[in-house]
Coordinates of C-alpha atoms in Angstrom, one line a residue:
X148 CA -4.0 -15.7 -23.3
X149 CA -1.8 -18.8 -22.9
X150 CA -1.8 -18.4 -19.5
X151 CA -5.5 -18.3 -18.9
X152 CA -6.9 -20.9 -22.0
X153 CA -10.1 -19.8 -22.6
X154 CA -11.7 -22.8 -23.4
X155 CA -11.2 -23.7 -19.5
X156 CA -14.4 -22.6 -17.6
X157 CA -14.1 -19.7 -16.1
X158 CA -15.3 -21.5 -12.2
X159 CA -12.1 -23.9 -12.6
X160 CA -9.9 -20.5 -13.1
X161 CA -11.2 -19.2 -9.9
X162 CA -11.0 -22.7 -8.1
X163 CA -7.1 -22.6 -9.5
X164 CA -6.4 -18.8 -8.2
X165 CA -8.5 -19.6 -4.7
X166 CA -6.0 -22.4 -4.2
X167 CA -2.9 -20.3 -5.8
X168 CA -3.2 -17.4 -3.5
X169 CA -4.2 -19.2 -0.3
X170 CA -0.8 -21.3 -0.4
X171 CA 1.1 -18.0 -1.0
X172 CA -0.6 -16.0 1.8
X173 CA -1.4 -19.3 4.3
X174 CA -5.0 -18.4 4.3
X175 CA -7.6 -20.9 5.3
X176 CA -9.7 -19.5 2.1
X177 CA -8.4 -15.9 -0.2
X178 CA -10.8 -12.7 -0.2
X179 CA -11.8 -13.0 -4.0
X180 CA -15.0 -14.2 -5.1
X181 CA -17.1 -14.7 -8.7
X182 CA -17.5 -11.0 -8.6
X183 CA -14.0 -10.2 -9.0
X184 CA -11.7 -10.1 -11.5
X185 CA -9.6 -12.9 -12.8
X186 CA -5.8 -11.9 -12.3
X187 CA -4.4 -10.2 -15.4
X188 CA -1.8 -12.0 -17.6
X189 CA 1.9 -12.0 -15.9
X190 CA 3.0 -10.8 -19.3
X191 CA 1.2 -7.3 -20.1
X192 CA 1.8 -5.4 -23.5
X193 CA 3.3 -2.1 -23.2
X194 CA 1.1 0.5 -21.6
X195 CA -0.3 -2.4 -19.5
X196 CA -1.0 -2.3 -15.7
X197 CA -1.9 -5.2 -13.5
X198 CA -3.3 -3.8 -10.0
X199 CA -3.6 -6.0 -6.5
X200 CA -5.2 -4.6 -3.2
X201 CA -4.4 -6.1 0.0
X202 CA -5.0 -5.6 3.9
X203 CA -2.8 -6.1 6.8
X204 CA -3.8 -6.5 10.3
X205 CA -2.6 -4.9 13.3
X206 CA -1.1 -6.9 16.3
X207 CA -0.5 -6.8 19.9
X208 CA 2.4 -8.5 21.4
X209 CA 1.2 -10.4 24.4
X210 CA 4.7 -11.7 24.9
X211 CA 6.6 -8.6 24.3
X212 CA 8.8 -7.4 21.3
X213 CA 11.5 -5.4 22.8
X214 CA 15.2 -5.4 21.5
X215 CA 16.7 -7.3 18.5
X216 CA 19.4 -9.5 18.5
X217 CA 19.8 -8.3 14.7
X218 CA 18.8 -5.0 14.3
X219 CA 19.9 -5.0 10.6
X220 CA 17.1 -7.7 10.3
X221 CA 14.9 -7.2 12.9
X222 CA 15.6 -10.4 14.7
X223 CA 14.1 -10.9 18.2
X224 CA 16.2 -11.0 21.1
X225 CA 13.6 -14.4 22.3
X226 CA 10.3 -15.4 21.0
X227 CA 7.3 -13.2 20.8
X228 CA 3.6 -14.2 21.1
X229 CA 0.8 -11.6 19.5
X230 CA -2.6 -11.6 19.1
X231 CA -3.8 -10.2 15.4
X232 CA -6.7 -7.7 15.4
X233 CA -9.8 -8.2 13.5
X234 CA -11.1 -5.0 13.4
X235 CA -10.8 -2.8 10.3
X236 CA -10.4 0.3 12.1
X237 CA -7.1 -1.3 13.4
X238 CA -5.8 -2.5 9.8
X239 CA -3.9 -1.0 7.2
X240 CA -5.3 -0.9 3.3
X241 CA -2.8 -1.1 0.3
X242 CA -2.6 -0.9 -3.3
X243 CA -0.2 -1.7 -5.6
X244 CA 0.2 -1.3 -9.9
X245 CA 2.6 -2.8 -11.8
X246 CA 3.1 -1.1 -15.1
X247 CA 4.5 -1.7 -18.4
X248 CA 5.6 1.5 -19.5
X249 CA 6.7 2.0 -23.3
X250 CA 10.1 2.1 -24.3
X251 CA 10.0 5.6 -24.4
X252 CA 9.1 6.7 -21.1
X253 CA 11.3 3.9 -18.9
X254 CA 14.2 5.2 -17.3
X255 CA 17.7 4.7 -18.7
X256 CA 18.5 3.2 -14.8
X257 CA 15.7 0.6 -15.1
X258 CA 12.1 0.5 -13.7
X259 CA 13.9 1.2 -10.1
X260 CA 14.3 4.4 -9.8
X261 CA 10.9 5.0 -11.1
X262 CA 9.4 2.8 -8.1
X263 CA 7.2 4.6 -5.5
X264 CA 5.5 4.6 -2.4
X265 CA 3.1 6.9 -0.8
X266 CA 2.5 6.0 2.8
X267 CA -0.1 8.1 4.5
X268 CA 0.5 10.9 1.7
X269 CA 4.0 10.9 2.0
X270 CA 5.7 9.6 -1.5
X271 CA 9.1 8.1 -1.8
X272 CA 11.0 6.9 -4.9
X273 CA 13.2 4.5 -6.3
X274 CA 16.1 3.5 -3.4
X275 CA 14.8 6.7 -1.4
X276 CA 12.4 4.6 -0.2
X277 CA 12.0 4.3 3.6
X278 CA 14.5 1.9 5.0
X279 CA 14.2 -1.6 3.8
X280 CA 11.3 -1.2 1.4
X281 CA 13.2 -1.0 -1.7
X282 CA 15.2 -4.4 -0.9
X283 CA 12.2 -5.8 -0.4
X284 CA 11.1 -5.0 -3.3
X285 CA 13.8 -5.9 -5.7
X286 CA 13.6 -9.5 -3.7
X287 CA 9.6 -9.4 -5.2
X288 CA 10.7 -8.5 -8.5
X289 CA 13.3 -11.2 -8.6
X290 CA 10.3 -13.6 -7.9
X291 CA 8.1 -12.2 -10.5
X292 CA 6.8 -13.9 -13.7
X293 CA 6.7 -13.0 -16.7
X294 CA 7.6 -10.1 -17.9
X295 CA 6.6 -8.4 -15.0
X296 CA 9.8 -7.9 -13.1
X297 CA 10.4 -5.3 -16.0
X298 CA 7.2 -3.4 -15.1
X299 CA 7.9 0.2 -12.7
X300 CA 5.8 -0.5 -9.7
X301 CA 3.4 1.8 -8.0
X302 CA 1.9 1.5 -4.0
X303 CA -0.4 3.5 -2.0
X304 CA -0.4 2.3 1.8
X305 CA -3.1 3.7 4.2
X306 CA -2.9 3.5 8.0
X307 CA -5.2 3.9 11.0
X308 CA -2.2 6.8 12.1
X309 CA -3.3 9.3 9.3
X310 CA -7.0 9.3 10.9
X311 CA -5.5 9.3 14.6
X312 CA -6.3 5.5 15.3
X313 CA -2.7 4.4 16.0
X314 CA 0.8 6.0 16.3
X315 CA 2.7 5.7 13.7
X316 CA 4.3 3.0 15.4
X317 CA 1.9 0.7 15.5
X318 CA 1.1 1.4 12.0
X319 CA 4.2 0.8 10.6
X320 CA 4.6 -2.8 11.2
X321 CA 1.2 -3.5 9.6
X322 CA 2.5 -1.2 6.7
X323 CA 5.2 -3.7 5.8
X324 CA 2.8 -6.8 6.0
X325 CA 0.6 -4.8 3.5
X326 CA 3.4 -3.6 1.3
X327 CA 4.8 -7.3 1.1
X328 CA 1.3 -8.9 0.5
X329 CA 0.4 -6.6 -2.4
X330 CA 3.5 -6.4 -4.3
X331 CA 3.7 -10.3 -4.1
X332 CA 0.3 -10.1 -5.3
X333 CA 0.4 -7.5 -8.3
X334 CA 3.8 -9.0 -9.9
X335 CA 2.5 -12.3 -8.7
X336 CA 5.4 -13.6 -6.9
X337 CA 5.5 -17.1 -5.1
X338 CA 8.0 -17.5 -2.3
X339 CA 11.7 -19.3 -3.0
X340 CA 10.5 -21.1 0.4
X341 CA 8.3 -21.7 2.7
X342 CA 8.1 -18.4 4.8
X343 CA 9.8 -15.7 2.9
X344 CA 7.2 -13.4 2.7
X345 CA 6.6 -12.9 6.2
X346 CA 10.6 -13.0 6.6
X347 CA 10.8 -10.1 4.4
X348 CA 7.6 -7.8 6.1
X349 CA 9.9 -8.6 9.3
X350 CA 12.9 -7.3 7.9
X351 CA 11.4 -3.8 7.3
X352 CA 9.0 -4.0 10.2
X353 CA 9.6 -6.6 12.6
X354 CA 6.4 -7.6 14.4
X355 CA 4.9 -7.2 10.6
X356 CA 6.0 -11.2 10.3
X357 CA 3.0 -11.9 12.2
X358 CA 0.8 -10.1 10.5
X359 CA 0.8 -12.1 7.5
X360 CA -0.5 -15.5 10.2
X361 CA -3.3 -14.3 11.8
X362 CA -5.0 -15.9 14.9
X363 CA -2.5 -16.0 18.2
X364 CA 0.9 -16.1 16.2
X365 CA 4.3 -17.7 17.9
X366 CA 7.3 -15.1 16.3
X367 CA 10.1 -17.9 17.1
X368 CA 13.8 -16.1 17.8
X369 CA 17.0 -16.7 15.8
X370 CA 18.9 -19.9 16.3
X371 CA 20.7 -19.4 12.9
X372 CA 23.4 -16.8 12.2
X373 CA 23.7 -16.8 8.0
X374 CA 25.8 -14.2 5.7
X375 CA 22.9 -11.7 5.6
X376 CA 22.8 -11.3 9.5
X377 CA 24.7 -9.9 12.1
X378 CA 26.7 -12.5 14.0
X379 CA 24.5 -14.1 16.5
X380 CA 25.6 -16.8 18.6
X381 CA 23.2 -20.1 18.0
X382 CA 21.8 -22.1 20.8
X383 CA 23.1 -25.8 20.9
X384 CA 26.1 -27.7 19.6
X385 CA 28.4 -25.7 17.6
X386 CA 28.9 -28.5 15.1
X387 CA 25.5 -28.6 14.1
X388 CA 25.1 -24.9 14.4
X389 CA 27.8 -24.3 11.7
X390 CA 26.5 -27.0 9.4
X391 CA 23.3 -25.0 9.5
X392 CA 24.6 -21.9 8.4
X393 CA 25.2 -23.1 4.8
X394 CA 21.5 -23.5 4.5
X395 CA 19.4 -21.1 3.4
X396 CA 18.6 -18.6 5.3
X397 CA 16.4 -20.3 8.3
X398 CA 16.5 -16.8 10.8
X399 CA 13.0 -16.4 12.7
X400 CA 9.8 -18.0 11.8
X401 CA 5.7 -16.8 12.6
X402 CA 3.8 -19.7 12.4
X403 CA -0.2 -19.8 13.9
X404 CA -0.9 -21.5 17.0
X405 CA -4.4 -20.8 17.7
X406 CA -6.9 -20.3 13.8
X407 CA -9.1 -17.1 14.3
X408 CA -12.1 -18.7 14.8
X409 CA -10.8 -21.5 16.9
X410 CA -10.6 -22.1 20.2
X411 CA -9.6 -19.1 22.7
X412 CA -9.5 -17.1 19.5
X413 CA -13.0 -17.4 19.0
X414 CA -14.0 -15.6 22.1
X415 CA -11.5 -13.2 22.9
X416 CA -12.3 -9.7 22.4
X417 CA -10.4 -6.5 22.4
X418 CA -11.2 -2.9 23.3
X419 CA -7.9 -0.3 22.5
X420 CA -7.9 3.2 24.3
X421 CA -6.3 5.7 21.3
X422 CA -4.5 8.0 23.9
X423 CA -4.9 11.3 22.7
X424 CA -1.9 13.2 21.3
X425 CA -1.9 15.5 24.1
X426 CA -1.8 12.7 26.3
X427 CA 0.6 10.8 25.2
X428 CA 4.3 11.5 25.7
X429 CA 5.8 9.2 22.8
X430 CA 7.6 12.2 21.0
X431 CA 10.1 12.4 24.0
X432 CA 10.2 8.6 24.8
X433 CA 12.7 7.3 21.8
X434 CA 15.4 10.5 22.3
X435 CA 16.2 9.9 19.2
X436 CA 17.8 12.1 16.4
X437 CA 15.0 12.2 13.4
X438 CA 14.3 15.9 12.4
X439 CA 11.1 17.1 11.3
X440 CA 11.6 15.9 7.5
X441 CA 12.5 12.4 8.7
X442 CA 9.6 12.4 10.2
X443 CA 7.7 12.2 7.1
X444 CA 8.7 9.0 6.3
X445 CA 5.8 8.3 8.5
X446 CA 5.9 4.8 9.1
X447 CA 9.5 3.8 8.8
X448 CA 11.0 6.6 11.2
X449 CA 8.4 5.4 13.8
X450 CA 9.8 2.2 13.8
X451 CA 13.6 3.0 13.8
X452 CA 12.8 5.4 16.6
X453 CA 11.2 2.3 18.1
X454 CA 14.3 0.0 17.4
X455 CA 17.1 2.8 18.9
X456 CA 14.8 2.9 21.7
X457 CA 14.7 -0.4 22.4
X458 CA 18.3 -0.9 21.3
X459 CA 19.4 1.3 24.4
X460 CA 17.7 -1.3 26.4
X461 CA 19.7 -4.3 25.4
X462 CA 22.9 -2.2 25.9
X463 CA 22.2 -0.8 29.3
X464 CA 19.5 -2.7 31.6
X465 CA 20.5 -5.5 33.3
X466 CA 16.8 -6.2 34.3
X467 CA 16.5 -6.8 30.0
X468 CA 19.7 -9.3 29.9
X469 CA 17.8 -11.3 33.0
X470 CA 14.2 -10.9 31.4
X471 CA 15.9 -12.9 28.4
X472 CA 17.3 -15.2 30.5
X473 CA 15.0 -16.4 33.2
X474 CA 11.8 -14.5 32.1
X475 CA 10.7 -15.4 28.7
X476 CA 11.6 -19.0 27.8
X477 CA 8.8 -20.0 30.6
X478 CA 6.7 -17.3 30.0
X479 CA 6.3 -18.5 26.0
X480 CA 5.6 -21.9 27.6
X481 CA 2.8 -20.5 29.7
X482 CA 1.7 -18.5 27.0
X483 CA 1.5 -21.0 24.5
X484 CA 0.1 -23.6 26.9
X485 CA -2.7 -21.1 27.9
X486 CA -3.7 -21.1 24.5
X487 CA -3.5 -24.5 23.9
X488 CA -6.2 -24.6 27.0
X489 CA -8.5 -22.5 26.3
X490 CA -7.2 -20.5 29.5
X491 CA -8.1 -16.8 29.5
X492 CA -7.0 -15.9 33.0
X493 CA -3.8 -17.4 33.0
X494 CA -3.2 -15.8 29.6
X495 CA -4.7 -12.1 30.8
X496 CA -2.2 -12.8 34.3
X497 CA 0.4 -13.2 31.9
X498 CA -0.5 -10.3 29.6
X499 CA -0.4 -8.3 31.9
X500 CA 2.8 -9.0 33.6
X501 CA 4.6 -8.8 30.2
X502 CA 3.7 -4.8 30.0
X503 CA 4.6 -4.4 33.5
X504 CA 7.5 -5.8 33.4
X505 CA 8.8 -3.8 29.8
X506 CA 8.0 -0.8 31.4
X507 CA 10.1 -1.6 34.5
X508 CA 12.8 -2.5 31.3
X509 CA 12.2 0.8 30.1
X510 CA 12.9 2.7 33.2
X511 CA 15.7 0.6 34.0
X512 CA 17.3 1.9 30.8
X513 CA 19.8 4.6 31.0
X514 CA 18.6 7.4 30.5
X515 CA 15.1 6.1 31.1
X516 CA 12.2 6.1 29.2
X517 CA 8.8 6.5 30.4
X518 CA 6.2 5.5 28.1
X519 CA 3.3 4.9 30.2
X520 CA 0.8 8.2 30.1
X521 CA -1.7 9.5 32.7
X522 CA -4.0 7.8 30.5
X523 CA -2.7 4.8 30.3
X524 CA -2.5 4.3 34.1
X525 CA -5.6 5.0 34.4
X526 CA -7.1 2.1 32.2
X527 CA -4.6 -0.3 34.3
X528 CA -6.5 0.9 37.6
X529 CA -9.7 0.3 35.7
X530 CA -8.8 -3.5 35.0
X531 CA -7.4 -4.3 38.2
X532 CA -10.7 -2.7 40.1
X533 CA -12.6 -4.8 37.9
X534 CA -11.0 -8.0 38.4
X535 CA -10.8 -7.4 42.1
X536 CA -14.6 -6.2 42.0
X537 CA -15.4 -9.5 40.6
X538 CA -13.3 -12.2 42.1
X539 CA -11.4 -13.3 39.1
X540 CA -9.2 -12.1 36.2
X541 CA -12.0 -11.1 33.9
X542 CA -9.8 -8.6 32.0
X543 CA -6.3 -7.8 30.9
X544 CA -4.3 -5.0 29.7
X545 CA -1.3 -4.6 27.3
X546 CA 0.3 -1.5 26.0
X547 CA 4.3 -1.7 24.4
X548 CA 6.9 1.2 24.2
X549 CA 6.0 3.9 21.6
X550 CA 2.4 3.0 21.3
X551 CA -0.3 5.7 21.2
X552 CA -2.8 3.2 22.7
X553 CA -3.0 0.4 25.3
X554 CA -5.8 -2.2 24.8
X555 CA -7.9 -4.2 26.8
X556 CA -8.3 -7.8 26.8
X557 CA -11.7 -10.2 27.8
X558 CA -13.4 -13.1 27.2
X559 CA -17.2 -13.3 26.5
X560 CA -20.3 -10.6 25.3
X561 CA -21.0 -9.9 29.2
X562 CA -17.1 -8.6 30.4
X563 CA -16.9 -6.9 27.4
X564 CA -19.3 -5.0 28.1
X565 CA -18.8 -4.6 31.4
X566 CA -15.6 -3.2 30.8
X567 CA -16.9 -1.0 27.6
X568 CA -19.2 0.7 30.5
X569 CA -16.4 1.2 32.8
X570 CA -13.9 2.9 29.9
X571 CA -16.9 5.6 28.5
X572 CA -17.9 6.8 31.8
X573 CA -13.8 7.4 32.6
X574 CA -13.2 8.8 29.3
X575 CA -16.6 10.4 27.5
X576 CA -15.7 12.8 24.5
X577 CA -17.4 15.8 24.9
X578 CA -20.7 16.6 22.0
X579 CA -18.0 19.8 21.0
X580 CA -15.2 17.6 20.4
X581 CA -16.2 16.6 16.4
X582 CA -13.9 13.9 16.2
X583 CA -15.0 10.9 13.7
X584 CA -12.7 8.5 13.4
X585 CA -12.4 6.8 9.9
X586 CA -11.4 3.4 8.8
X587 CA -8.3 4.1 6.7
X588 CA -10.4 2.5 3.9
X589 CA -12.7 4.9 4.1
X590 CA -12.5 8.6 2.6
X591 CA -15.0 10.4 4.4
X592 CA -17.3 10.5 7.3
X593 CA -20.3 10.0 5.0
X594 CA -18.5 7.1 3.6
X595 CA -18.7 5.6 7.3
X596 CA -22.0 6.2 7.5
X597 CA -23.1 5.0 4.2
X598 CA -21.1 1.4 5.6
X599 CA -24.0 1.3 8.9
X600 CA -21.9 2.8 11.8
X601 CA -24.1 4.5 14.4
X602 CA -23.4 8.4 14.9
X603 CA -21.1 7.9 18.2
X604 CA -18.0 9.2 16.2
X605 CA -15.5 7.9 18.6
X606 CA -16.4 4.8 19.1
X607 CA -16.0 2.3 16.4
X608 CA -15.4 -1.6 15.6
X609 CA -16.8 -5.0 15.4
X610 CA -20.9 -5.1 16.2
X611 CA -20.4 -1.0 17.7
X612 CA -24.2 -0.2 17.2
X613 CA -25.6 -3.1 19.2
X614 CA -22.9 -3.2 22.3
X615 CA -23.6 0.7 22.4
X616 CA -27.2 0.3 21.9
X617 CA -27.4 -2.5 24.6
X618 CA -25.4 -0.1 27.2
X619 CA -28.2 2.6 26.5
X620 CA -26.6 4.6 24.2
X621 CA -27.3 6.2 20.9
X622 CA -25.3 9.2 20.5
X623 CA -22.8 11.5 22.8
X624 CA -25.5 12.8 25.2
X625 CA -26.2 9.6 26.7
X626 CA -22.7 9.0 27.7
X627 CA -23.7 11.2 30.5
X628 CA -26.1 8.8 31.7
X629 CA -23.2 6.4 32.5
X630 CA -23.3 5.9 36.3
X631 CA -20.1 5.0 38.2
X632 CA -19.1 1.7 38.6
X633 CA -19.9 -0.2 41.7
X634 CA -16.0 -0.8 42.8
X635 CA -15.3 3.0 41.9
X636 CA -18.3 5.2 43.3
X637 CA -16.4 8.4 43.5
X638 CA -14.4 7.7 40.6
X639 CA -13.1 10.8 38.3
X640 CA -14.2 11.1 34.6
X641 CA -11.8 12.8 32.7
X642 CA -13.8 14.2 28.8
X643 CA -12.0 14.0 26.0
X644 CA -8.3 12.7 27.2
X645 CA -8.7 9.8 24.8
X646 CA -8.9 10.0 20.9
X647 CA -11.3 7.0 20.1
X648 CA -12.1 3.8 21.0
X649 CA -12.0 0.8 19.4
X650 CA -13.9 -3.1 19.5
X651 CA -12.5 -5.5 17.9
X652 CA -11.2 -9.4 18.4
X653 CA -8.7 -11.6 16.6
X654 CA -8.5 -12.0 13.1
X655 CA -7.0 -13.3 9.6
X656 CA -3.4 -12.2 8.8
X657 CA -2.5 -10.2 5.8
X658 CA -4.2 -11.0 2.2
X659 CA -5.1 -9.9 -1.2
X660 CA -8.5 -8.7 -1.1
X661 CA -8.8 -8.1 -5.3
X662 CA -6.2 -8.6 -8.6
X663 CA -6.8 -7.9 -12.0
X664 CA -5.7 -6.2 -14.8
X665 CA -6.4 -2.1 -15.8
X666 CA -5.9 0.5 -18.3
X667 CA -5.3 2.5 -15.6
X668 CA -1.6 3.6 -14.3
X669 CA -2.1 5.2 -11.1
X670 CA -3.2 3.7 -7.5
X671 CA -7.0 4.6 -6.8
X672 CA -6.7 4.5 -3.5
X673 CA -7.0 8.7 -2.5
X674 CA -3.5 9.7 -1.1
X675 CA -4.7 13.0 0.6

């Protein structure tokens, strides 16, 4: 193989692809190892596949996402701040082939039309994609080497949604990082500039730009209005802002500004509350128009639901159009400055503020939209007894518009635990419930026992067994043994209003876990 001589040692390959894939990606260090195969060839014989797999990390928006200022490209109406999970349970797994079909089987139109992909069982083809994917992917193509823009490409993309983890919502951002990540991976794209990856996972998905960071992730807004977007006014002199227009396109930029393992990053950990379906009221929330069969465009349809939702908001709250003004530029000071500090209770103040005040946005919309369940209410009134119970602001909460879940937010082993206790006695699932919840890596529930999770099916993350284990419990009976807590001693427990729960912290933005080559045309990830 030219591309590959093989009278180069084989640990210098591996040193080149480490170094290759963590500048496409901006990883500190890729997922591959000695075990794994060396990438295929970029130019692949008829027949040919080369295959990537990738995963893409959920986030929560500390500094809230709500309303574009380009809703053709997913601009932010002001900066966002989010926190990237670390937990498996809250990532989403992709795969992607790229194959080389012979001259007899490629379609007359091109490899296009024969593209697909199957999100959460539901396939899509060619430019009846869900919106923005197939763009996306002809950009990808046009970076490609070899020959292997000319190959028909193939993805599989599981989400926590399809095993009742997250709505799709929340899903569906994390679904564009993953897309974006493997298909640059399997047709081994590099970026025209620094940044276009995570520009183009925003353009289907939005908050999917900071997925592809990782650590606590600064989503800057617009300042540049270029042929591609709608017209946005820029900040600053006008001079300089039409100069800047004739350069490429410089829209809205992620960029890290606290590493995973750094810092505050290092010991913040989260806890998310899956509201149950029959809890939560999201269905009614977005009024929108989707019928049952756009619906199954699982992902995408979540996130335009999301986007007209939040679109009525620019267009008819005034609270919004002074949250943008006044509000935010401070609060992304704070935020960032909190981080910078190593301040957990000014960030969790903050946190929490920032959901209060978006769902004061939301009911100030016309008509109004109330996305806050019964549930989640309750969780709030568990945090602020907490952190009234013990002097400080041990704990914060955050839930967004459209989400099936609102998560929890503390610093340290001992308040996580603390506030672990306090969310199983409110919410215990009953021993008749026989939920499991599954990673969406994962095919069964003996598969998530073979990987060492302890037999408390709906409770699941980071180090589970032992923060169970120290609280006393080993499996559902024991959740009865949960006494009340001290600031709540007549408080109600309410079985099986929650789906699962989930521990986790902050993590490593989207990457390739594994590329090489196969005989093999098809995904192998299981799309049922």
């Amino acid at each position: 193989d030219p591309a590959h001589p093989t009278d180069k040692p084989a640990t210098s390959k591996m040193s080149s692809l480490l170094n290759c894939w963590s500048s496409v990606f901006s990883l500190k260090s890729a997922a591959l190892d000695g075990s794994q195969p060396i990438p295929a060839s970029t130019t692949l014989l008829p027949g040919a596949s080369r295959y990537a797999t990738s995963v893409a990390p959920h986030c929560f928006d500390l500094v809230k996402y709500w309303g574009d200022a380009s809703s053709q490209n997913r601009l932010p109406l002001h900066g966002i701040v989010a926190l990237v999970s670390s937990c498996d349970h809250l990532c989403t797994f992709s795969e992607a082939r790229a194959t080389l079909l012979e001259e007899s089987a490629q379609s007359p139109a091109g490899g296009n039309d024969m593209d697909t992909i199957t999100i959460d069982s539901v396939t899509c083809r060619g430019q009846h994609m869900p919106r923005g994917y197939a763009s996306v992917l002809a950009t990808l193509r046009s970076l490609a080497k070899g020959n292997l823009a000319s190959t028909t490409v193939s993805v599989v993309i599981r989400t926590p949604a399809r095993n009742g983890l997250a709505s799709v919502t929340d899903a569906g951002a994390a679904a564009a990082a993953a897309f974006v990540v493997t298909v640059a991976a399997v047709l081994a794209a590099d970026e025209a500039y620094n940044g276009q990856f995570a520009q183009l996972a925003r353009k289907i998905g939005g908050l999917a730009c900071t997925s592809l960071v990782g650590g606590f992730v600064k989503w800057s807004a617009s300042t540049v209005a270029t042929k591609e977007d709608d017209e946005i006014e820029p900040a600053g002199d006008n001079d300089m802002a039409m100069a800047r227009r004739t350069a490429p396109e410089e829209t809205s930029v992620a960029a890290c500004i606290c590493e995973p393992h750094a810092g505050l990053a290092n010991d913040v950990r989260t806890i998310t509350v899956v509201v149950s379906p029959e809890a939560s009221q999201l269905r009614a929330l977005a009024g929108s128009q989707t019928n049952a069969a756009d619906e199954g465009r699982i992902a995408q349809a979540s996130l335009d639901r999301f986007a007209t939702a939040a679109a009525r908001s620019v267009t008819t709250s005034p609270l919004l159009t002074h949250r943008v003004e006044k509000v935010v530029p401070a609060r992304l000071h704070a935020v960032e400055s909190c981080v910078a500090r190593g301040d957990f209770e000014g960030l969790a103040r903050l946190a929490c503020a920032e959901s209060n005040q978006v769902a004061a946005i939301c009911s100030d919309t016309a008509p109004p939209l109330y996305f806050m369940s019964d549930v989640t209410r309750r969780v709030v009134a568990i945090v602020e007894r907490y952190n009234h119970h013990v002097g400080r602001t041990a704990a914060a909460y955050t839930s967004a518009p459209l989400s099936a879940s609102v998560t929890v937010l503390v610093k340290g082993a001992a308040d996580e635990a603390a506030m672990l206790a306090r969310l199983l006695h409110a919410f215990p699932a009953m021993p008749s419930s026989g939920r499991t919840l599954l990673a969406p890596r994962l095919e069964s529930a003996k598969a998530e026992a073979d990987a060492d999770v302890m037999s408390l099916p709906f409770v699941r993350g980071l180090g589970v067994t032992e923060k169970l284990s120290a609280l006393g419990i080993k499996a559902l009976g024991d959740l009865a043994s949960l006494t009340p807590p001290p600031e709540s001693p007549n408080a109600v427990v309410w079985p099986d209003s929650v789906y699962g729960i989930v521990v986790g912290g902050v993590g490593a933005g989207a990457h390739a876990e594994d590329i090489g080559a196969s005989d093999v045309s098809e995904p192998t990830l299981k799309e049922g």
